[in-house]
Tab-separated table of C-alpha atoms in Angstrom:
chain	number	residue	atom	x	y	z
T	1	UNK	CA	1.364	12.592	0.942
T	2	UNK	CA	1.466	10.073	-1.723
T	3	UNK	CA	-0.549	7.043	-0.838
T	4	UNK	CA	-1.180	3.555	-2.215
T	5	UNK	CA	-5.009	3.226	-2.635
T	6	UNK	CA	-6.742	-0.645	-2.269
T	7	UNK	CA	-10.222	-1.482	-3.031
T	8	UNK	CA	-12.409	-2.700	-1.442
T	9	UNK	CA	-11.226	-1.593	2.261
T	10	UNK	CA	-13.737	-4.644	3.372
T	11	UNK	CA	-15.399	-7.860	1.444
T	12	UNK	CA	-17.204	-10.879	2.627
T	13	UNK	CA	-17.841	-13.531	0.494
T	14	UNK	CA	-19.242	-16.874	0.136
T	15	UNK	CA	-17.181	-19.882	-0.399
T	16	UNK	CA	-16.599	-20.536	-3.875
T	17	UNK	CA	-17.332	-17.126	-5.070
T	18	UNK	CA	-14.530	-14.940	-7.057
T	19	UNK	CA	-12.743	-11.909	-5.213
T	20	UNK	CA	-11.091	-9.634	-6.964
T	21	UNK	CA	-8.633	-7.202	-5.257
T	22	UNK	CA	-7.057	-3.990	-6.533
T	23	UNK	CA	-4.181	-1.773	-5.490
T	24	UNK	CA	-3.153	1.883	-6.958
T	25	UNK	CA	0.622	2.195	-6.242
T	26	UNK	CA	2.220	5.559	-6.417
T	27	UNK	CA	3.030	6.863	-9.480
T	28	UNK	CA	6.560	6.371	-10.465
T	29	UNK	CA	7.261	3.159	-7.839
T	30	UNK	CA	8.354	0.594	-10.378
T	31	UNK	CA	8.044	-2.235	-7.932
T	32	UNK	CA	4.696	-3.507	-6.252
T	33	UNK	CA	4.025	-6.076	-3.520
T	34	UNK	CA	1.149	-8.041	-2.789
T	35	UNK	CA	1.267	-9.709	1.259
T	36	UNK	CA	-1.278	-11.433	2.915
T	37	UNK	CA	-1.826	-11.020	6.884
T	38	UNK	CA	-3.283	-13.855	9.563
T	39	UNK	CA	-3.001	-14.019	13.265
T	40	UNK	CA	-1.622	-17.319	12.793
T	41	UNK	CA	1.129	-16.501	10.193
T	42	UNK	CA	2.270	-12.800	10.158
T	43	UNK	CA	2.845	-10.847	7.121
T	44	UNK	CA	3.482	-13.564	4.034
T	45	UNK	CA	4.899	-12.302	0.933
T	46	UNK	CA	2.746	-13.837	-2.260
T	47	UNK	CA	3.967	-12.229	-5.023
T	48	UNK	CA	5.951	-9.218	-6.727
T	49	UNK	CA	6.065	-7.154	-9.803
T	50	UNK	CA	9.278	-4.722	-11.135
T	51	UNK	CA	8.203	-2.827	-14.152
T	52	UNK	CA	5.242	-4.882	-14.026
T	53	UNK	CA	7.063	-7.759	-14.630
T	54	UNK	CA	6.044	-10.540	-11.979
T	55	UNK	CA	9.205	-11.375	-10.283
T	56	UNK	CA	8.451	-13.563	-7.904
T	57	UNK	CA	4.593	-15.478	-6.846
T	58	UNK	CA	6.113	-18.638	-5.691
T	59	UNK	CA	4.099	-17.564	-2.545
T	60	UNK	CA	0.607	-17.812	-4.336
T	61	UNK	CA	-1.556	-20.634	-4.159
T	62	UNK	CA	-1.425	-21.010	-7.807
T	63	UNK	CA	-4.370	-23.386	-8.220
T	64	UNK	CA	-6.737	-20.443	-7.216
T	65	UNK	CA	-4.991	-16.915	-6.705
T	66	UNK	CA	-3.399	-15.060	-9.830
T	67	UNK	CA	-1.896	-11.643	-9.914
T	68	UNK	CA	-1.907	-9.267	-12.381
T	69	UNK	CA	-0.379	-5.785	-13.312
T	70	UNK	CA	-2.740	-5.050	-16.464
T	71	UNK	CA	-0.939	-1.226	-16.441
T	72	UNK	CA	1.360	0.580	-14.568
T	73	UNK	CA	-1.403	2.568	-12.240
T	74	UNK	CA	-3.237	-0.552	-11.209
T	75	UNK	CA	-2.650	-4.247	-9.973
T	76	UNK	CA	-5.203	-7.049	-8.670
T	77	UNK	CA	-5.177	-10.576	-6.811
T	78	UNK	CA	-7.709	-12.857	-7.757
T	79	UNK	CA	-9.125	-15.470	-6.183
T	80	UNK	CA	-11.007	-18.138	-7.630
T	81	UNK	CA	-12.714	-19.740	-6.074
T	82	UNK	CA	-12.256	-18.878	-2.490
T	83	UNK	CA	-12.024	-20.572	0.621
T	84	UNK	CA	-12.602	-19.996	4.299
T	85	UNK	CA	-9.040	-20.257	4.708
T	86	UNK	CA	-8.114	-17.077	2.460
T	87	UNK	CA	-9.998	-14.753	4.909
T	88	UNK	CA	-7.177	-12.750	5.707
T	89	UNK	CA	-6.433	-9.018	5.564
T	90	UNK	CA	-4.456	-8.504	2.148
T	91	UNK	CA	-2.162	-6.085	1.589
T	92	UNK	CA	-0.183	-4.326	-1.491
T	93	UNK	CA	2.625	-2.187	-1.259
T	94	UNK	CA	4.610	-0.376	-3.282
T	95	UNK	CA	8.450	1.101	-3.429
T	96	UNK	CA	10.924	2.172	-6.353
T	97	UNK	CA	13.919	-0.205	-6.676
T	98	UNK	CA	17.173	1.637	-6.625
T	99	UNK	CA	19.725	-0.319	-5.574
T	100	UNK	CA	20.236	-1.624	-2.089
T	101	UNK	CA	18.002	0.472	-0.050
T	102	UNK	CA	14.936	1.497	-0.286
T	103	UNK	CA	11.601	1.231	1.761
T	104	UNK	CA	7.703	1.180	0.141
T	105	UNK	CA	4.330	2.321	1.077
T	106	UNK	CA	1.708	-0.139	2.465
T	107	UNK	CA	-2.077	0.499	1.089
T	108	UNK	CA	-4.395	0.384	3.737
T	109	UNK	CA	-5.287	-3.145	2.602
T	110	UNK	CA	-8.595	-5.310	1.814
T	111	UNK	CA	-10.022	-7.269	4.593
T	112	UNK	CA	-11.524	-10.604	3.032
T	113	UNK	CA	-13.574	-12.943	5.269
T	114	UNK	CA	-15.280	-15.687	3.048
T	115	UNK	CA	-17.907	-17.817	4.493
X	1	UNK	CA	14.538	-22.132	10.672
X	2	UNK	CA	12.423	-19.005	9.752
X	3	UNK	CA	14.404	-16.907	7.646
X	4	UNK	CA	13.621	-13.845	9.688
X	5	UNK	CA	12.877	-14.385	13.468
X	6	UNK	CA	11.943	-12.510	15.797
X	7	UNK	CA	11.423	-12.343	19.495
X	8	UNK	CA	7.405	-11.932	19.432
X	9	UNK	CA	6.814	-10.228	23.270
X	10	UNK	CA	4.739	-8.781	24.292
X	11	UNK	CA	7.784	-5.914	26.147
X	12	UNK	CA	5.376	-4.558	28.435
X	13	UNK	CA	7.358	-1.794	29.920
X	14	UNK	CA	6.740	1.419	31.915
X	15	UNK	CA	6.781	5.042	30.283
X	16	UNK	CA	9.763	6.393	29.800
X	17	UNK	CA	12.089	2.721	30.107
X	18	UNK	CA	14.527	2.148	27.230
X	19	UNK	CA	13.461	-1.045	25.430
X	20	UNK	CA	15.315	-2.630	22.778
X	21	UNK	CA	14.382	-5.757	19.883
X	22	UNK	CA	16.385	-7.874	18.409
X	23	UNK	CA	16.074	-9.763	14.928
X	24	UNK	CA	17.898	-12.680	13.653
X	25	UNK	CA	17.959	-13.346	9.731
X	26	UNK	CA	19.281	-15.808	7.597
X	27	UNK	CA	20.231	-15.066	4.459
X	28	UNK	CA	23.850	-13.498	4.631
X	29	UNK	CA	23.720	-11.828	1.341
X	30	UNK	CA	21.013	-9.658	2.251
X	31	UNK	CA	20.826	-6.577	1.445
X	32	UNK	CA	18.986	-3.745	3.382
X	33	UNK	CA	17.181	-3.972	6.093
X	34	UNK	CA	14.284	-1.923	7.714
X	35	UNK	CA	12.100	-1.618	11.013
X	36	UNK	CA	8.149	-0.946	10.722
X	37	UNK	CA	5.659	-0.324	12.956
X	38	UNK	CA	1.946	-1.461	12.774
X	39	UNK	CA	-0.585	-0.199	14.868
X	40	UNK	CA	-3.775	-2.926	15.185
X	41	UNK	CA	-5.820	-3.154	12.878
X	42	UNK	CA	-3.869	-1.012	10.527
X	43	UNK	CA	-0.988	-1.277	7.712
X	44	UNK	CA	2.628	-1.626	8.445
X	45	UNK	CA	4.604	1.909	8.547
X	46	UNK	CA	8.302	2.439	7.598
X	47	UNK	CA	9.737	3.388	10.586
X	48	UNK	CA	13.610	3.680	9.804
X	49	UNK	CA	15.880	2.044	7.959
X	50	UNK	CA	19.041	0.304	9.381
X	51	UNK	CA	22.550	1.220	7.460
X	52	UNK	CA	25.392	-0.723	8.346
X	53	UNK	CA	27.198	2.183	10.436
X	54	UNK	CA	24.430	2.510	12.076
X	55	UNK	CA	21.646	5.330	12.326
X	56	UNK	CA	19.511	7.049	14.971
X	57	UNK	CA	16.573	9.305	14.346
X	58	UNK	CA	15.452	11.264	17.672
X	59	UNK	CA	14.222	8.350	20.461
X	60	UNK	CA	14.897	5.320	18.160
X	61	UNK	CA	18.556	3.668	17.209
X	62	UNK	CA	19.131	0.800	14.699
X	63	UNK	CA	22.424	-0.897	14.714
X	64	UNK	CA	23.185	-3.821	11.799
X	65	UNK	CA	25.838	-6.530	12.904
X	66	UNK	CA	26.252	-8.479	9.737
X	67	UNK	CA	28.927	-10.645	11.013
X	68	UNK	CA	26.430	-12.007	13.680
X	69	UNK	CA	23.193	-11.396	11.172
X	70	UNK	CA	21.086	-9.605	13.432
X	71	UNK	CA	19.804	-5.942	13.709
X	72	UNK	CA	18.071	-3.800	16.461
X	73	UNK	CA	16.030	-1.553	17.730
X	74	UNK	CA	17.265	0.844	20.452
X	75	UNK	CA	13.920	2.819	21.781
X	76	UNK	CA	14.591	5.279	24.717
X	77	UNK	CA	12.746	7.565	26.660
X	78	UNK	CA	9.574	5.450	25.335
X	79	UNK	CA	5.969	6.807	25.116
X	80	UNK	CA	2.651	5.360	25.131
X	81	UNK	CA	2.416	6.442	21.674
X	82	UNK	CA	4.965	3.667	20.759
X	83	UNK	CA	3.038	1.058	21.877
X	84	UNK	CA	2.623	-0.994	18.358
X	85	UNK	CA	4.290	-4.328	16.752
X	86	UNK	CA	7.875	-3.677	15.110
X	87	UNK	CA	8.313	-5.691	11.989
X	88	UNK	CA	11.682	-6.435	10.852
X	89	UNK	CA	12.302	-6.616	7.695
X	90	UNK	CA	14.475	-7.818	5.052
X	91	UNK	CA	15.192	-7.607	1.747
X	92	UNK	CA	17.431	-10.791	0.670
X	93	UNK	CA	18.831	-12.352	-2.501
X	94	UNK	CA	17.903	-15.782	-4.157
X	95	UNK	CA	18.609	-17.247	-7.009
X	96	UNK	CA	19.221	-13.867	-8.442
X	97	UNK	CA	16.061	-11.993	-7.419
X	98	UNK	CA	15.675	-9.928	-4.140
X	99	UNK	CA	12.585	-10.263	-1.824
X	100	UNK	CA	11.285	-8.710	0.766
X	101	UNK	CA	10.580	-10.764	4.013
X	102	UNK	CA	9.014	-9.901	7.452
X	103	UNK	CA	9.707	-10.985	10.835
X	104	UNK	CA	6.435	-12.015	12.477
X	105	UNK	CA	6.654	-8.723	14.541
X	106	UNK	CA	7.637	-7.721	18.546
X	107	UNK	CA	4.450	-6.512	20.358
X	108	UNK	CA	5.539	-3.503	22.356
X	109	UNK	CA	2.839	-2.506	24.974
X	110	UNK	CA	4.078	0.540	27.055
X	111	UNK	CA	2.456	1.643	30.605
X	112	UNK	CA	1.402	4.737	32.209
């Protein structure tokens, strides 16, 4: 099975220290997703790329989180510098934009706790 | 208003009880719309999509009433295998781009 491959799986942090997260989508998806997950708040959508294009990050904090697609096999979120507040579990997903339908693949997603 | 909403439980039913979700959205020039499933502590899984006639696969029915802008989950015969959270999801239009958005998620906890 084709899978969507995130690194790290875990990362603790201090405050104020840079994270950098990365996501493999499957080959040939042309659109990739980047979600953040809290008890408090669910799944929230932060940003998008189509033909690594970003399409849509109006969901990023854009003082300290960026998001990148550098090449079509790999994508990252960056935070700098972090907070207590980002510790989250972050997902990326990806899915291939045909029209109307279509569903994507989660990645297994990064746990961040910063302290 | 949330712009997808659903009920968040937890349906604690017995084995083998029909249970069904509901999910309110929004938007009405969405698009397509999906159910997932996420176990704890892991990632959300496409569980079926929802098609506007309608669509079963084995225990689990979806049904899409656009007038009303709501879809659902039909699960019958359940097992303790589907206890999970089922996302709702939607993929919407706005100012010319589509975007995904998630319901916060129905906790489903089923008994022996």
């Amino acid at each position: 099975d084709a899978r969507v491959t995130q690194t790290p799986r875990d990362k603790v942090t201090e405050m104020g220290q840079e994270v950098t997260m990365r996501c493999q989508p499957i080959l040939g998806h042309n659109t990739v997703f980047w979600y953040r997950q809290t008890m408090m708040q669910g799944l929230e959508l932060l940003a998008y790329f189509r033909n690594r294009a970003p399409l849509d990050d109006s969901g990023m904090p854009k003082d300290r989180f960026s998001a990148e697609m550098p090449d079509a096999t790999l994508a990252t979120l960056k935070i700098q510098p972090s907070e207590p507040r980002d510790s989250a579990v972050y997902f990326c997903a990806s899915g291939n934009y045909s029209g109307a339908n279509y569903g994507y693949t989660f990645g297994s997603g990064t746990r961040l706790t910063v302290v | 208003r949330k712009e997808v909403e659903q009920d968040p439980g937890p349906f604690n039913v017995p084995e083998g009880a029909t249970v069904a979700f509901n999910c309110t959205y929004s938007n009405s020039a969405s698009q397509s719309f999906f159910w997932y499933r996420q176990d704890c502590r892991k990632e959300p899984k496409l569980l079926m999509s929802v098609y506007s006639s309608g669509n079963e696969d084995g225990r689990f029915t979806a049904q899409l009433n656009r007038a009303s802008q709501y879809i659902s989950l039909l699960i019958r015969d359940s097992k303790l295998s589907d206890s999970a959270t089922y996302l709702c999801v939607v993929n919407m239009t706005r100012n010319s781009a589509s975007k995904i958005i998630f319901g916060s998620g129905t906790r489903l906890s089923i008994r022996p």
